[in-house]
Tab-separated table of C-alpha atoms and ligand atoms in Angstrom:
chain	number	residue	atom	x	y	z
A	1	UNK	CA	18.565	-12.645	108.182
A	2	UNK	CA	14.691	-12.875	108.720
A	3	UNK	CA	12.601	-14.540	105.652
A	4	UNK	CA	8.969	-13.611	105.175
A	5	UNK	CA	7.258	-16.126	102.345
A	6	UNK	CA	3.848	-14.473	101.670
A	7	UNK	CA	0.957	-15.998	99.965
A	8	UNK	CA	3.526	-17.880	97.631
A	9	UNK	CA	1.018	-19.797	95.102
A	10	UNK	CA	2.866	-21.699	92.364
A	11	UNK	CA	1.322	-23.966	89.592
A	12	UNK	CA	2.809	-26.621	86.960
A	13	UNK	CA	-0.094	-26.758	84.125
A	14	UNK	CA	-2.835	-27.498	86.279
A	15	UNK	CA	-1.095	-29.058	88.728
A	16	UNK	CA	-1.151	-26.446	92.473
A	17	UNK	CA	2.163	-27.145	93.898
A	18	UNK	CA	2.301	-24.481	95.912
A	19	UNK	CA	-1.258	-23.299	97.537
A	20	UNK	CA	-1.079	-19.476	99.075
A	21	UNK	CA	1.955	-20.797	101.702
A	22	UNK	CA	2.836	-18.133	103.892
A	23	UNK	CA	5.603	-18.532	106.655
A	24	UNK	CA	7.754	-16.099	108.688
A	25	UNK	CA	11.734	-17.683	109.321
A	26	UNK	CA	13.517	-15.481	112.101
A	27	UNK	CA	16.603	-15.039	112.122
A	28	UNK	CA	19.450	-17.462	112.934
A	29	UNK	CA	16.763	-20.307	112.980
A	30	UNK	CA	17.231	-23.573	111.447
A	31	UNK	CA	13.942	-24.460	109.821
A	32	UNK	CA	12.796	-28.290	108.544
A	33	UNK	CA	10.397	-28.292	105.820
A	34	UNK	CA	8.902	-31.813	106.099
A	35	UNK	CA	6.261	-33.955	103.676
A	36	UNK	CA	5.651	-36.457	101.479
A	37	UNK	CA	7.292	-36.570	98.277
A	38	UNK	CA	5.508	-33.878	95.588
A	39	UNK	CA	4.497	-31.856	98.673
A	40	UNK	CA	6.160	-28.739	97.371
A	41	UNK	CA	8.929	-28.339	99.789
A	42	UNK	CA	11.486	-27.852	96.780
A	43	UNK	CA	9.571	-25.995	94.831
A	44	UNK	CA	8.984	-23.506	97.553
A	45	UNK	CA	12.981	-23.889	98.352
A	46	UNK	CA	14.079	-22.693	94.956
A	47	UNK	CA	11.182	-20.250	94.890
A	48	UNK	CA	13.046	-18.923	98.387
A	49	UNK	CA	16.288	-18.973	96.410
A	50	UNK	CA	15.097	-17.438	93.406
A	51	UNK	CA	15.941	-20.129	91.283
A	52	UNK	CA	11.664	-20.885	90.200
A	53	UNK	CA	9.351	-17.419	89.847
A	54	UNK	CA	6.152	-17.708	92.394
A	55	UNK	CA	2.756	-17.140	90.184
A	56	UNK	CA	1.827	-15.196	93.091
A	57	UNK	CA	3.586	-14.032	96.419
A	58	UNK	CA	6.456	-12.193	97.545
A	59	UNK	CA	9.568	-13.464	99.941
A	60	UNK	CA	11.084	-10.796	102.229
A	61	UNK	CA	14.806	-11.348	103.284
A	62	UNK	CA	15.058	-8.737	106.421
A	63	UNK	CA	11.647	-7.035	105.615
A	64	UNK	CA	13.219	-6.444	101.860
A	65	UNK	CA	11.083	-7.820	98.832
A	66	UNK	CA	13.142	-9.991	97.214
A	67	UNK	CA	11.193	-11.277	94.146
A	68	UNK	CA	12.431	-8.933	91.281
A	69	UNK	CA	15.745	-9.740	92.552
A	70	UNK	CA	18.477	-11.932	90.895
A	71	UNK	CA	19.604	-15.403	92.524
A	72	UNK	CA	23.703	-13.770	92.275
A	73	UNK	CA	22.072	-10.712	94.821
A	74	UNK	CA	20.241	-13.020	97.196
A	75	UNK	CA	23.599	-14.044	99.022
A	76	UNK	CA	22.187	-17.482	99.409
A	77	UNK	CA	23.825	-20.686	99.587
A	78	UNK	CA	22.835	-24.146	98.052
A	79	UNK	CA	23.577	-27.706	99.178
A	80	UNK	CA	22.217	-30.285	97.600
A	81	UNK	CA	21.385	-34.339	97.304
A	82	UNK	CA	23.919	-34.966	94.889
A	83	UNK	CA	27.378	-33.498	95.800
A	84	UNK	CA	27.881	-30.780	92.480
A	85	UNK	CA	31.268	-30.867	93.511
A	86	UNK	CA	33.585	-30.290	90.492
A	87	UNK	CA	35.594	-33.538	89.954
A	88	UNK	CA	38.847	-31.758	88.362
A	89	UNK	CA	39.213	-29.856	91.689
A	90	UNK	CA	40.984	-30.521	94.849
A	91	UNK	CA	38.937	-30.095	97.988
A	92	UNK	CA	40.779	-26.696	98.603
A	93	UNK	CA	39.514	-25.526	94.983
A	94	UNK	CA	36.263	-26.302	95.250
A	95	UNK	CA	35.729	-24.679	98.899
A	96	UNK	CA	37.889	-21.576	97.235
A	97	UNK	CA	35.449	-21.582	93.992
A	98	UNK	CA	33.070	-18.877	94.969
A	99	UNK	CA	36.050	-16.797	95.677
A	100	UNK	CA	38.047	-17.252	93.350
A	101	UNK	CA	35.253	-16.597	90.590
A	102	UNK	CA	34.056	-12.837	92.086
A	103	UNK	CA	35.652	-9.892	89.990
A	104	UNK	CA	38.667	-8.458	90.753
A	105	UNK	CA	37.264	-5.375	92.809
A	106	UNK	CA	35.599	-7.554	95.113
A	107	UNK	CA	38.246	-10.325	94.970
A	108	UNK	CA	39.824	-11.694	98.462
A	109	UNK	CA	43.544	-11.455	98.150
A	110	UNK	CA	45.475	-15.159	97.636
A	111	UNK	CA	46.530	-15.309	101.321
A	112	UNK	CA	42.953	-14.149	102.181
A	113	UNK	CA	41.216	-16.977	100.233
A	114	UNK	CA	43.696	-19.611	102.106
A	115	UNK	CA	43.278	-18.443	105.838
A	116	UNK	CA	39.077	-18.945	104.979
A	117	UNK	CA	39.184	-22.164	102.904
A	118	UNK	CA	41.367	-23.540	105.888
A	119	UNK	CA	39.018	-21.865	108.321
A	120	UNK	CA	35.603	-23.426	106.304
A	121	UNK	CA	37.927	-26.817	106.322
A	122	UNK	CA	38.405	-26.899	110.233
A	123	UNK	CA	34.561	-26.019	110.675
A	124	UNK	CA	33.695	-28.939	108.849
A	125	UNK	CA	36.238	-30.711	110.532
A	126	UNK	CA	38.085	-31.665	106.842
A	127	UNK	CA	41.467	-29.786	106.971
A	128	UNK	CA	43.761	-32.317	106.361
A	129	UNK	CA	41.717	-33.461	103.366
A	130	UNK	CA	42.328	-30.151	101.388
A	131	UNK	CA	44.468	-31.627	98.600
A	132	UNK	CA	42.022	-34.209	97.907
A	133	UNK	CA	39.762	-34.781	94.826
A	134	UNK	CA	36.698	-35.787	95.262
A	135	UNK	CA	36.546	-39.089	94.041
A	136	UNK	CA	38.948	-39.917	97.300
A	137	UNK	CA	36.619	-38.616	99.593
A	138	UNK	CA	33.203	-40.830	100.913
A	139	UNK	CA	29.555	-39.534	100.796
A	140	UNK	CA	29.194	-37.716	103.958
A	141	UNK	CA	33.093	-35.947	103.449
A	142	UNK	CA	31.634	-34.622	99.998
A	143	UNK	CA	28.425	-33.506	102.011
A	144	UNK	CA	30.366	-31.573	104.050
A	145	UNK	CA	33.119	-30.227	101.920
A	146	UNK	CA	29.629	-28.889	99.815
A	147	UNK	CA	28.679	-27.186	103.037
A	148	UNK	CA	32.000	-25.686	103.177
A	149	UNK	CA	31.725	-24.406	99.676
A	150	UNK	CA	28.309	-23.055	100.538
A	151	UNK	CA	29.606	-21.053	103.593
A	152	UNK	CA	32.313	-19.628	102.285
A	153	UNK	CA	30.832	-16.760	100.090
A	154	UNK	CA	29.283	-16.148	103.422
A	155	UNK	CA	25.794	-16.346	102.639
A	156	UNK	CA	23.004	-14.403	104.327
A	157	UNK	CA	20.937	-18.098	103.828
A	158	UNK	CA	21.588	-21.651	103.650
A	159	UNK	CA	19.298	-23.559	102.218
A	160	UNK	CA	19.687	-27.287	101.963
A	161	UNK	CA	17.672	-29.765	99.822
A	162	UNK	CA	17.528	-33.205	101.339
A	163	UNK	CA	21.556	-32.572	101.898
A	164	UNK	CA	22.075	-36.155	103.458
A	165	UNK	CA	19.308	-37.893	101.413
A	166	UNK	CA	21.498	-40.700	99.417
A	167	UNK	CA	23.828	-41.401	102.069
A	168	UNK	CA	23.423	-44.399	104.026
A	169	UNK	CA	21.369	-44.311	107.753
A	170	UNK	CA	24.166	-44.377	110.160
A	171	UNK	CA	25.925	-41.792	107.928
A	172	UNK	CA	23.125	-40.018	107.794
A	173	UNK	CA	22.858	-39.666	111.335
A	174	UNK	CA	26.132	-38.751	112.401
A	175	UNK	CA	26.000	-36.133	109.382
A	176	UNK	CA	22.600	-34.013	111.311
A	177	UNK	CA	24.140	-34.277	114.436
A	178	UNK	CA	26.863	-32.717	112.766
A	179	UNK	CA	24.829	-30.053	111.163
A	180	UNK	CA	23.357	-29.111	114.763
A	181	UNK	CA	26.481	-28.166	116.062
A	182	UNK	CA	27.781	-26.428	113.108
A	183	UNK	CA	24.655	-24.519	113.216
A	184	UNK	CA	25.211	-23.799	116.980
A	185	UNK	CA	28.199	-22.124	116.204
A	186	UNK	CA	27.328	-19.864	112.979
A	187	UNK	CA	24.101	-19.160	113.823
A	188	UNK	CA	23.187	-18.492	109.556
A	189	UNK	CA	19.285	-18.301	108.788
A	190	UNK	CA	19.282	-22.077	107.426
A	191	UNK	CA	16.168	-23.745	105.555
A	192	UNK	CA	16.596	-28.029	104.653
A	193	UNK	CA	14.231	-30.138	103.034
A	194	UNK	CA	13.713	-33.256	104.377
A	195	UNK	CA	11.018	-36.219	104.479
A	196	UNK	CA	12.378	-37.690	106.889
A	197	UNK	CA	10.302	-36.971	110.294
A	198	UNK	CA	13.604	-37.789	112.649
A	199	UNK	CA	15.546	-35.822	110.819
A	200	UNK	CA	13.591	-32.882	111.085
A	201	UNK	CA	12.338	-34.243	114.870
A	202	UNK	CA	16.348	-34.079	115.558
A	203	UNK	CA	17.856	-31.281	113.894
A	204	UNK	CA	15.468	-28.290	113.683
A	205	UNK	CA	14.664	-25.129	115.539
A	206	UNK	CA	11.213	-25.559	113.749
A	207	UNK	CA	9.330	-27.945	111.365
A	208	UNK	CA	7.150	-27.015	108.946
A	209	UNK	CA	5.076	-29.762	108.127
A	210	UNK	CA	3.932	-30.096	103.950
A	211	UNK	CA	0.790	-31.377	102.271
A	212	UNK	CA	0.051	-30.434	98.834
A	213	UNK	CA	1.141	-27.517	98.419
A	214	UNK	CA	-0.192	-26.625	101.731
A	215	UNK	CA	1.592	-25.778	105.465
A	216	UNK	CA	-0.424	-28.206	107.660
A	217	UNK	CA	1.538	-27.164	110.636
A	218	UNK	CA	4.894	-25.366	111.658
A	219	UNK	CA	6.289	-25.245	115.352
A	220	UNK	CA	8.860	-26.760	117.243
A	221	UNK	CA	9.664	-29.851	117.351
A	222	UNK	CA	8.057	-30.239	120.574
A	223	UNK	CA	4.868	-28.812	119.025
A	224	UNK	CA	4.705	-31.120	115.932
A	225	UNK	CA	4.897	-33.560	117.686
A	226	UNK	CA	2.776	-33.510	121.055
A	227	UNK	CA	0.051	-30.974	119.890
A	228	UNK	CA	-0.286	-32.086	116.076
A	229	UNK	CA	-2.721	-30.221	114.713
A	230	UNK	CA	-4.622	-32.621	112.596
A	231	UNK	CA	-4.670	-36.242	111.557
A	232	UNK	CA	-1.529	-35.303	108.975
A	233	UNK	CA	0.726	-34.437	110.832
A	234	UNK	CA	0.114	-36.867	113.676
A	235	UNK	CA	0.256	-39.631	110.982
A	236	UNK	CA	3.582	-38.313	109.092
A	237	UNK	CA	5.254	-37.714	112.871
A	238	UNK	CA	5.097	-41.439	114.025
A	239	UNK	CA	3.169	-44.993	113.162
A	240	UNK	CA	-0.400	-43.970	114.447
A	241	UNK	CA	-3.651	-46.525	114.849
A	242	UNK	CA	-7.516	-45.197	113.615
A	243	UNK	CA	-10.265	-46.320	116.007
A	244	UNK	CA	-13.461	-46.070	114.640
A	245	UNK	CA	-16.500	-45.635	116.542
A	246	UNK	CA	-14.293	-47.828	119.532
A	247	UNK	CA	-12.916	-47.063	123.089
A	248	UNK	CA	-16.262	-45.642	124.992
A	249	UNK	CA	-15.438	-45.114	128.469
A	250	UNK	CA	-12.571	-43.385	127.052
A	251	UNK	CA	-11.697	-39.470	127.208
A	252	UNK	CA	-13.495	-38.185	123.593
A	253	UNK	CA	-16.804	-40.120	125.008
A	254	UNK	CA	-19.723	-37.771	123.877
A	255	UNK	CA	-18.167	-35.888	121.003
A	256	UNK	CA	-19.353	-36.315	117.846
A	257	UNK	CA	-20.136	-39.867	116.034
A	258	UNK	CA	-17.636	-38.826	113.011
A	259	UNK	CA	-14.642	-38.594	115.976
A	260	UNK	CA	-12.087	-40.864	114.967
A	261	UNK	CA	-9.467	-41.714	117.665
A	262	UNK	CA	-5.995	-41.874	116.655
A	263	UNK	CA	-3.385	-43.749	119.461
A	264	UNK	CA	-0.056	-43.446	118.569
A	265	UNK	CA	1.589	-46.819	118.569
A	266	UNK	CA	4.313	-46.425	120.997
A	267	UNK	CA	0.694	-45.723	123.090
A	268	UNK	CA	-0.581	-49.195	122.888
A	269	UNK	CA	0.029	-50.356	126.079
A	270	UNK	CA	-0.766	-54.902	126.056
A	271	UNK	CA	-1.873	-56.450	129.090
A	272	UNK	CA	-2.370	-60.053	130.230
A	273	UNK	CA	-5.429	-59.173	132.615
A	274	UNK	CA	-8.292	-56.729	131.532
A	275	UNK	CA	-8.096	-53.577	134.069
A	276	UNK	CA	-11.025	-51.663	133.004
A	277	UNK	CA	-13.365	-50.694	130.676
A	278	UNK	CA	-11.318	-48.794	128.778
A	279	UNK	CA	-9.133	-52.540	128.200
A	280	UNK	CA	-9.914	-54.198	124.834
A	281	UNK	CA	-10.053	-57.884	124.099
A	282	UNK	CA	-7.768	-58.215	121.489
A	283	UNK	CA	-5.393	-61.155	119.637
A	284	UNK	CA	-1.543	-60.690	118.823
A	285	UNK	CA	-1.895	-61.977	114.973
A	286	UNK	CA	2.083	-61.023	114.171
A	287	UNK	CA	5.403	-60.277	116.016
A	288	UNK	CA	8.177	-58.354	114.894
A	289	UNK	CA	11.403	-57.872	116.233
A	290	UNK	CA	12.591	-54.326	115.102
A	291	UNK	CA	16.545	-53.627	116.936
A	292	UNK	CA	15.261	-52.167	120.371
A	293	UNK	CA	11.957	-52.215	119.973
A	294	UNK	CA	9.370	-55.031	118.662
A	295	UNK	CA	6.374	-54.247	116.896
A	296	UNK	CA	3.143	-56.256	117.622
A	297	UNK	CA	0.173	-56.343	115.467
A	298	UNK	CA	-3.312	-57.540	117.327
A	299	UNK	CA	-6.475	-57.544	116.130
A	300	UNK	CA	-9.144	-56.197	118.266
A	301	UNK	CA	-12.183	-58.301	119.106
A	302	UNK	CA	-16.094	-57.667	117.561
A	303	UNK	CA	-14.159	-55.843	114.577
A	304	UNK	CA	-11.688	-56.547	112.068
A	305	UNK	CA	-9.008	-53.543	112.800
A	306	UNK	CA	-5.952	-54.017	113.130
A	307	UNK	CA	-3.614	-52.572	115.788
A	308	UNK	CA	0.195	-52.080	116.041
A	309	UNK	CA	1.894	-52.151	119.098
A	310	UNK	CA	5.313	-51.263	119.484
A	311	UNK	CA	7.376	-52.369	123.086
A	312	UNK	CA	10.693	-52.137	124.057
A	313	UNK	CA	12.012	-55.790	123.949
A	314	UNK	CA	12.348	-56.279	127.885
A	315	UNK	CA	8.572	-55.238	128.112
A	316	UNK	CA	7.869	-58.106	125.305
A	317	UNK	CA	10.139	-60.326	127.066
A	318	UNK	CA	8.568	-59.995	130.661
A	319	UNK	CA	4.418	-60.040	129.169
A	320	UNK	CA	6.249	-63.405	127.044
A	321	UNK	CA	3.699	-62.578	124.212
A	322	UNK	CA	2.763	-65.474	121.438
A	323	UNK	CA	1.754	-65.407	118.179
A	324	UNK	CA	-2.291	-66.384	118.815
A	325	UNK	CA	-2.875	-65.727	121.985
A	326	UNK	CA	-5.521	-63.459	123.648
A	327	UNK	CA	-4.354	-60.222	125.238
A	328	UNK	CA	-5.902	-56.888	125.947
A	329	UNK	CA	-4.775	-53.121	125.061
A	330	UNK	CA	-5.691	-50.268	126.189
A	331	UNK	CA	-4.569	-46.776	124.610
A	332	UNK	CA	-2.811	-45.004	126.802
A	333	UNK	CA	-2.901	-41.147	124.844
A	334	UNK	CA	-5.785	-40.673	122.445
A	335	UNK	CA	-5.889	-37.571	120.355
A	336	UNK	CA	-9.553	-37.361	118.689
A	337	UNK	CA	-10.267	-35.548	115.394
A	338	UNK	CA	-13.558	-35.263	114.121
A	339	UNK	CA	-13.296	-37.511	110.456
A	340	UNK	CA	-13.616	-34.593	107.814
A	341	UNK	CA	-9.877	-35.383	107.208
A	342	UNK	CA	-8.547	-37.742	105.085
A	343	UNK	CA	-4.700	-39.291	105.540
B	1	ATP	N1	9.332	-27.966	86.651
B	1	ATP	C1	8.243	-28.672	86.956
B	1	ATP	N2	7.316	-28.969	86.011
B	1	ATP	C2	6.202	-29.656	86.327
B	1	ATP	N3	5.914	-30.141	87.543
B	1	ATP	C3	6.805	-29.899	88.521
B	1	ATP	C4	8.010	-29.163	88.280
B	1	ATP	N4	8.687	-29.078	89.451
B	1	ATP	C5	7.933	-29.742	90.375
B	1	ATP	N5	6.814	-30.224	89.816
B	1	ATP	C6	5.753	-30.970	90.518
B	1	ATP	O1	5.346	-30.232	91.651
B	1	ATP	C7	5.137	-31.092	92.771
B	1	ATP	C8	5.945	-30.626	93.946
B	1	ATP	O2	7.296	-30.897	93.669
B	1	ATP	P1	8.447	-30.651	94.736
B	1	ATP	O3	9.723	-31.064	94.108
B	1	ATP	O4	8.336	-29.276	95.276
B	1	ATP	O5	8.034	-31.683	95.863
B	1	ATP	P2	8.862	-32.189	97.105
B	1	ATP	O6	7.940	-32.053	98.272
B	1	ATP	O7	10.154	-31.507	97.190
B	1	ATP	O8	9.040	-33.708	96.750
B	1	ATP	P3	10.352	-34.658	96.821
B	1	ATP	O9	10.527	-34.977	98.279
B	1	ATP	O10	9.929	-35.850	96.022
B	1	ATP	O11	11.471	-33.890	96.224
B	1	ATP	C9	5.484	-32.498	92.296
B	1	ATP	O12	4.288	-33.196	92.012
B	1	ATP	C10	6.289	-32.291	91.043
B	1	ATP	O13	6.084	-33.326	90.120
């Protein structure tokens, strides 16, 4: 099912926490709303869900206005940070709960209820946990068995706030891998919050990038992150370096004197030798030694900024950098926004 979010404004007091956002979800996609904490992205989740009324604005499920409607009739399903599974349960109850609960008319028969809780329970790749409580299961299990629960009114949306957010990083990774695939195979219109840019950079069909209440951006993955559309989002999508008024001879020469150049800093490139103009004079001030990769801060000659580096450690290796020493680096992608824009 398609959802339509138009001109959705939403205030607390005086506080705008949702400014005019309007978005279009097709379909089947699986759609990343990313920013900084108190962007909005829950608000405009529950607002989606039906759980928070917009001030202003309408959301469409399939071209259908959906505002005066109650949460019960939105067929939506919730996952959440904190597993709301119900403790007394076994793992088969819980996934069984929504089914269980709908009046008789529209009731599944027993057997019926058992062939889909299994089913859910093999999707999530859980079935021989089903007489388990959930105190005996770990973090990402009860993730999952939530997702289970979710799916198994069979829910026209999914909509996921932060659903991996207190579990720990390797879990957490496995766990949206996981979620991929799972949304490979069911295909459900599927909306998760997230601040976490490799999540989103991993996972979804399309990110929406927050600010304030504000979309900065939405696109693919792809799009976010090689066509960023302003300072933001090329700042929340990676570690980024400002140049001020630096690199003439470079590819923004003549714009305008307010350009600032951003260089991502996996586009620092170090070198023992200056190569051209474009090559600045620089010293390595700190080294950091970060799994694969090492992170080196310089600071660039005639001015006080500082620069971050980051190299794969057989590229540090072979240049044999030193803490002190005199180097040069030279920005190998600059994207240039004129400075009207604050981070
Ligand atoms: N019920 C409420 N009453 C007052 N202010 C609220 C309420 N709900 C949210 N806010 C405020 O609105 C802003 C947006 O909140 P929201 O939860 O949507 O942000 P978020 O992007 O999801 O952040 P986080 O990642 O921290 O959850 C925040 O500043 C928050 O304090």
């Amino acid at each position: 099912m398609s959802i339509e979010i138009e001109n959705i404004a939403k205030q607390f007091g005086s506080f705008t926490a949702l400014n005019n956002v309007s978005l279009t979800i097709p379909s089947g996609e699986l759609v990343a709303l990313l920013g900084p904490s108190g962007s909005g992205k829950t608000t405009l989740l529950r607002i989606i869900a039906g759980l928070e009324t917009p001030d202003s604005g309408r959301i469409l499920f399939d071209g259908r206005d959906t505002t005066e409607s109650h949460v019960r009739d939105r067929k939506v399903g919730f996952v959440f940070q904190h597993y709301a599974l119900f403790k007394h349960m076994t793992v088969f109850d819980n996934v069984a709960f929504g089914l269980t609960v709908r009046p008789r008319e529209t009731r599944p028969s027993r057997q019926e209820i058992q062939d889909k809780v299994m089913e859910l329970l093999r999707l999530v790749q859980l079935a021989g946990l089903a007489g388990r409580y959930p105190s005996q299961l770990s973090g990402g299990q009860r993730q999952r068995i939530a997702l289970a629960r979710a799916l198994a009114v069979e829910p026209r949306v999914l909509l996921l706030d932060e659903p991996f957010g207190a579990l720990d990083a390797q879990v957490r990774a496995e766990l949206r891998r996981w979620l991929r695939r799972l949304h490979d195979e069911i295909h459900v219109t599927s909306v998760f919050v997230t601040h976490d840019q490799e999540e989103a950079l991993e996972v979804a069909d399309r990110i929406v990038v927050m600010n304030r209440g504000n979309i900065e951006q939405a696109g693919t993955p792809d799009d976010v992150y090689e066509h960023p559309a302003n300072p933001f989002v090329l700042n929340f999508l990676g570690n980024v370096n400002l140049f001020h008024g630096r690199l003439q001879g470079t590819p923004q020469q003549g714009r305008a004197d307010n350009a600032v150049s951003y260089v991502r800093s996996h586009d620092i490139e170090i070198e023992r030798g200056r190569q051209d103009s474009s090559s600045l004079p620089a010293t390595v001030r700190h080294i950091q030694k970060l799994g694969p990769q090492v992170r080196v801060t310089l600071v660039v000659e005639g001015n006080d900024e500082f620069v971050e580096a980051e190299l794969t450690r057989e590229l540090f290796r072979t240049l044999g950098l030193q803490q002190g020493e005199q180097v040069f680096v030279r920005p190998r992608q600059i994207r240039v926004f004129v400075e009207d824009y604050q981070i």
